[in-house]
Tab-separated table of C-alpha atoms in Angstrom:
chain	number	residue	atom	x	y	z
A	1367	UNK	CA	94.344	26.514	112.890
A	1368	UNK	CA	91.722	24.210	110.419
A	1369	UNK	CA	88.950	25.330	111.588
A	1370	UNK	CA	89.689	28.477	109.623
A	1371	UNK	CA	89.237	26.540	106.899
A	1372	UNK	CA	85.854	27.838	105.640
A	1373	UNK	CA	87.638	31.631	105.040
A	1374	UNK	CA	89.551	30.441	102.572
A	1375	UNK	CA	86.898	29.104	100.590
A	1376	UNK	CA	84.322	31.351	100.956
A	1377	UNK	CA	86.682	33.835	99.229
A	1378	UNK	CA	88.388	30.930	96.232
A	1379	UNK	CA	84.875	30.613	95.991
A	1380	UNK	CA	82.762	34.126	95.225
A	1381	UNK	CA	86.060	34.648	93.682
A	1382	UNK	CA	85.282	32.272	91.269
A	1383	UNK	CA	82.010	33.071	90.484
A	1384	UNK	CA	80.427	29.516	92.608
A	1385	UNK	CA	77.186	29.101	93.690
A	1386	UNK	CA	76.907	31.084	96.837
A	1387	UNK	CA	74.383	29.372	98.430
A	1388	UNK	CA	76.715	26.045	97.696
A	1389	UNK	CA	80.202	27.895	98.166
A	1390	UNK	CA	78.272	28.889	102.415
A	1391	UNK	CA	76.861	25.280	102.426
A	1392	UNK	CA	80.306	24.444	101.919
A	1393	UNK	CA	82.445	26.053	103.232
A	1394	UNK	CA	80.128	26.124	107.032
A	1395	UNK	CA	81.032	21.839	106.326
A	1396	UNK	CA	83.721	21.899	106.225
A	1397	UNK	CA	84.560	23.984	109.329
A	1398	UNK	CA	82.497	21.508	111.516
A	1399	UNK	CA	84.265	18.832	110.210
A	1400	UNK	CA	87.147	21.042	111.141
A	1401	UNK	CA	86.185	21.476	114.459
A	1402	UNK	CA	85.950	17.370	115.352
A	1403	UNK	CA	81.891	18.310	114.824
A	1404	UNK	CA	79.288	15.869	114.095
A	1405	UNK	CA	77.660	14.808	111.187
A	1406	UNK	CA	74.611	15.471	113.198
A	1407	UNK	CA	75.397	18.487	115.138
A	1408	UNK	CA	77.216	20.355	111.842
A	1409	UNK	CA	72.888	19.561	110.964
A	1410	UNK	CA	71.446	20.646	113.722
A	1411	UNK	CA	74.037	24.149	113.886
A	1412	UNK	CA	72.237	24.822	109.591
A	1413	UNK	CA	68.768	24.580	110.829
A	1414	UNK	CA	69.577	26.874	114.336
A	1415	UNK	CA	70.943	29.515	111.953
A	1416	UNK	CA	68.153	28.907	109.650
A	1417	UNK	CA	65.634	28.757	112.394
A	1418	UNK	CA	67.295	32.299	113.896
A	1419	UNK	CA	66.643	33.642	110.538
A	1420	UNK	CA	64.289	32.821	109.212
A	1421	UNK	CA	62.287	36.285	109.272
A	1422	UNK	CA	64.761	37.268	107.251
A	1423	UNK	CA	63.847	36.270	103.808
A	1424	UNK	CA	60.690	37.893	104.588
A	1425	UNK	CA	62.680	40.558	102.319
A	1426	UNK	CA	62.704	38.536	99.501
A	1427	UNK	CA	58.882	39.116	99.508
A	1428	UNK	CA	58.812	42.418	98.708
A	1429	UNK	CA	61.102	42.292	94.846
A	1430	UNK	CA	58.561	40.188	92.904
A	1431	UNK	CA	56.568	43.002	94.144
A	1432	UNK	CA	58.203	45.880	93.595
A	1433	UNK	CA	58.755	43.641	89.720
A	1434	UNK	CA	55.616	44.002	89.055
A	1435	UNK	CA	54.359	47.455	89.979
A	1436	UNK	CA	57.741	48.815	87.682
A	1437	UNK	CA	56.416	46.500	84.911
A	1438	UNK	CA	53.233	48.255	85.275
A	1439	UNK	CA	55.139	51.260	84.777
A	1440	UNK	CA	55.439	52.480	88.904
A	1441	UNK	CA	59.048	54.684	87.584
A	1442	UNK	CA	56.520	56.494	84.130
A	1443	UNK	CA	54.139	57.608	86.854
A	1444	UNK	CA	56.110	58.721	89.074
A	1445	UNK	CA	57.989	60.676	87.354
A	1446	UNK	CA	54.896	61.841	85.088
A	1447	UNK	CA	53.567	63.741	87.649
A	1448	UNK	CA	56.548	65.036	89.714
A	1449	UNK	CA	56.863	66.639	85.703
A	1450	UNK	CA	53.332	68.609	86.287
A	1451	UNK	CA	54.757	70.391	89.094
A	1452	UNK	CA	56.262	73.234	87.701
A	1453	UNK	CA	57.857	74.764	91.383
A	1454	UNK	CA	59.327	71.069	91.740
A	1455	UNK	CA	63.725	70.296	91.563
A	1456	UNK	CA	65.922	67.891	92.501
A	1457	UNK	CA	67.017	68.944	95.448
A	1458	UNK	CA	63.417	69.871	97.107
A	1459	UNK	CA	61.777	66.593	96.008
A	1460	UNK	CA	64.683	65.236	97.563
A	1461	UNK	CA	63.649	67.573	101.272
A	1462	UNK	CA	60.616	66.438	100.489
A	1463	UNK	CA	61.991	62.357	100.853
A	1464	UNK	CA	64.178	63.535	103.762
A	1465	UNK	CA	61.690	65.027	106.154
A	1466	UNK	CA	59.441	62.376	105.624
A	1467	UNK	CA	62.096	59.279	106.120
A	1468	UNK	CA	63.862	60.920	108.959
A	1469	UNK	CA	60.079	61.594	110.654
A	1470	UNK	CA	58.767	57.943	110.104
A	1471	UNK	CA	61.989	56.846	111.803
A	1472	UNK	CA	61.806	58.937	114.559
A	1473	UNK	CA	59.020	57.087	115.686
A	1474	UNK	CA	60.146	53.686	114.877
A	1475	UNK	CA	58.476	53.208	111.028
A	1476	UNK	CA	61.947	52.440	110.212
A	1477	UNK	CA	60.809	49.642	107.466
A	1478	UNK	CA	58.720	52.400	105.347
A	1479	UNK	CA	61.387	53.582	102.929
A	1480	UNK	CA	64.642	51.837	102.064
A	1481	UNK	CA	66.856	51.455	98.292
A	1482	UNK	CA	64.779	48.041	97.160
A	1483	UNK	CA	60.893	49.606	97.525
A	1484	UNK	CA	61.144	53.141	98.234
A	1485	UNK	CA	64.303	54.855	96.301
A	1486	UNK	CA	65.363	52.754	93.008
A	1487	UNK	CA	61.304	52.886	91.969
A	1488	UNK	CA	60.381	56.337	93.457
A	1489	UNK	CA	62.598	58.193	94.977
A	1490	UNK	CA	65.515	58.705	92.904
A	1491	UNK	CA	63.207	58.513	88.977
A	1492	UNK	CA	60.351	61.554	90.992
A	1493	UNK	CA	64.447	63.276	91.321
A	1494	UNK	CA	65.191	62.463	87.725
A	1495	UNK	CA	62.247	63.525	86.802
A	1496	UNK	CA	62.308	67.268	88.244
A	1497	UNK	CA	65.507	67.927	86.740
A	1498	UNK	CA	64.680	66.217	83.162
A	1499	UNK	CA	61.610	69.670	82.903
A	1500	UNK	CA	64.078	71.718	83.773
A	1501	UNK	CA	66.802	71.132	81.547
A	1502	UNK	CA	65.641	68.420	78.940
A	1503	UNK	CA	67.750	65.332	78.597
A	1504	UNK	CA	70.029	64.422	82.101
A	1505	UNK	CA	73.578	62.392	80.658
A	1506	UNK	CA	74.918	59.695	82.211
A	1507	UNK	CA	76.759	61.217	84.932
A	1508	UNK	CA	74.255	63.039	86.145
A	1509	UNK	CA	71.961	61.090	86.241
A	1510	UNK	CA	74.296	58.497	88.234
A	1511	UNK	CA	74.806	61.908	90.656
A	1512	UNK	CA	71.117	62.348	90.742
A	1513	UNK	CA	70.055	57.971	92.149
A	1514	UNK	CA	73.793	58.927	93.983
A	1515	UNK	CA	71.957	61.412	96.161
A	1516	UNK	CA	68.892	59.722	96.294
A	1517	UNK	CA	70.726	56.761	98.236
A	1518	UNK	CA	71.829	59.327	100.423
A	1519	UNK	CA	69.264	60.647	101.694
A	1520	UNK	CA	66.991	57.750	102.417
A	1521	UNK	CA	70.792	56.382	104.645
A	1522	UNK	CA	71.760	59.269	106.431
A	1523	UNK	CA	67.839	60.227	107.677
A	1524	UNK	CA	67.091	56.749	109.127
A	1525	UNK	CA	70.517	56.620	110.618
A	1526	UNK	CA	69.920	59.897	112.609
A	1527	UNK	CA	65.811	59.700	113.031
A	1528	UNK	CA	65.508	56.265	114.320
A	1529	UNK	CA	67.754	57.092	117.607
A	1530	UNK	CA	64.958	59.576	118.070
A	1531	UNK	CA	62.439	56.230	118.676
A	1532	UNK	CA	63.602	54.370	122.322
A	1533	UNK	CA	62.759	50.933	121.321
A	1534	UNK	CA	65.204	51.141	118.127
A	1535	UNK	CA	68.183	48.313	118.798
A	1536	UNK	CA	70.783	51.448	117.649
A	1537	UNK	CA	69.763	53.187	121.289
A	1538	UNK	CA	70.546	49.570	123.024
A	1539	UNK	CA	73.932	48.903	121.433
A	1540	UNK	CA	75.128	52.381	121.900
A	1541	UNK	CA	73.400	52.093	125.917
A	1542	UNK	CA	75.351	48.603	126.177
A	1543	UNK	CA	78.671	50.173	124.790
A	1544	UNK	CA	78.362	52.982	127.788
A	1545	UNK	CA	77.737	50.493	130.188
A	1546	UNK	CA	80.716	47.949	129.697
A	1547	UNK	CA	82.723	51.624	130.003
A	1548	UNK	CA	80.852	53.358	133.355
A	1549	UNK	CA	78.843	55.202	132.231
A	1550	UNK	CA	75.321	55.451	132.640
A	1551	UNK	CA	72.311	56.436	130.758
A	1552	UNK	CA	68.984	55.991	130.276
A	1553	UNK	CA	67.866	55.108	126.852
A	1554	UNK	CA	65.098	57.810	126.997
A	1555	UNK	CA	68.109	60.448	127.651
A	1556	UNK	CA	70.207	58.783	124.210
A	1557	UNK	CA	66.597	59.625	122.876
A	1558	UNK	CA	66.369	63.160	123.679
A	1559	UNK	CA	69.830	63.887	122.858
A	1560	UNK	CA	69.799	62.277	119.732
A	1561	UNK	CA	67.376	65.153	118.547
A	1562	UNK	CA	69.835	68.415	117.601
A	1563	UNK	CA	72.115	65.350	116.641
A	1564	UNK	CA	68.980	64.636	113.890
A	1565	UNK	CA	68.190	68.146	112.735
A	1566	UNK	CA	71.855	69.492	112.796
A	1567	UNK	CA	72.043	65.864	109.830
A	1568	UNK	CA	68.455	67.919	108.513
A	1569	UNK	CA	70.255	71.367	108.257
A	1570	UNK	CA	73.553	70.107	107.163
A	1571	UNK	CA	71.941	67.527	103.871
A	1572	UNK	CA	68.862	70.359	103.485
A	1573	UNK	CA	72.324	72.778	102.266
A	1574	UNK	CA	73.976	69.846	100.204
A	1575	UNK	CA	70.772	69.200	97.899
A	1576	UNK	CA	70.871	73.016	97.933
A	1577	UNK	CA	74.716	72.630	96.542
A	1578	UNK	CA	72.732	69.755	94.042
A	1579	UNK	CA	70.336	72.685	92.505
A	1580	UNK	CA	72.976	75.321	92.076
A	1581	UNK	CA	75.650	72.907	90.404
A	1582	UNK	CA	72.931	71.333	88.337
A	1583	UNK	CA	71.056	75.071	87.222
A	1584	UNK	CA	75.355	76.280	86.807
A	1585	UNK	CA	76.711	73.347	84.702
A	1586	UNK	CA	73.371	73.282	82.922
A	1587	UNK	CA	72.387	77.070	82.407
A	1588	UNK	CA	75.690	77.494	81.558
A	1589	UNK	CA	76.017	75.082	78.334
A	1590	UNK	CA	72.594	76.968	77.178
A	1591	UNK	CA	74.269	79.723	77.288
A	1592	UNK	CA	77.257	78.239	74.981
A	1593	UNK	CA	74.739	77.346	73.248
A	1594	UNK	CA	73.033	80.559	72.281
A	1595	UNK	CA	76.840	81.811	71.121
């Protein structure tokens, strides 16, 4: 029972807003001591965990780069570019990104997009700029709705696109699950049958983005009509 002491330590530490690294470290040490591990074994377990997951820290290297780009006006340039394209709408911008994201994910290039490196600094500002160009200044609820749709596009496109690539973790996970339940299929079969699912996701989401454009047009054109009266 005491080996679970790390769970309440983490919950309480996070609830009290203590340093997350300190909380996790104390929870790990407490769990090891409760489990009867020697000091050397506990330190070795920390070292092994760090070594096994050392590549996860590479994601933090992108954050300073993105911060510098934003400080140099990346968002402003993206908005300026979209404002020059009169045919651009919020839905069309997100549709284009959906196609690009899903196509690259199908080739195994899942790291080319993502929320921190693409959606926040580029896609969401471009989608907002397309709406601003047509309707003027946007209220906060509309901006949040556009940002949510931009994030959803990235999630859905990569989720259904990556399964087309045969050498992806999700394919191996599906195959392992099916094997455990007596259903034996080749990874290539899973990849092939992921194609119609990806196409369906694309069509359905295109309809959702088209409806998003219609809802924005209906809202702001209705407001302009009311002001005209």
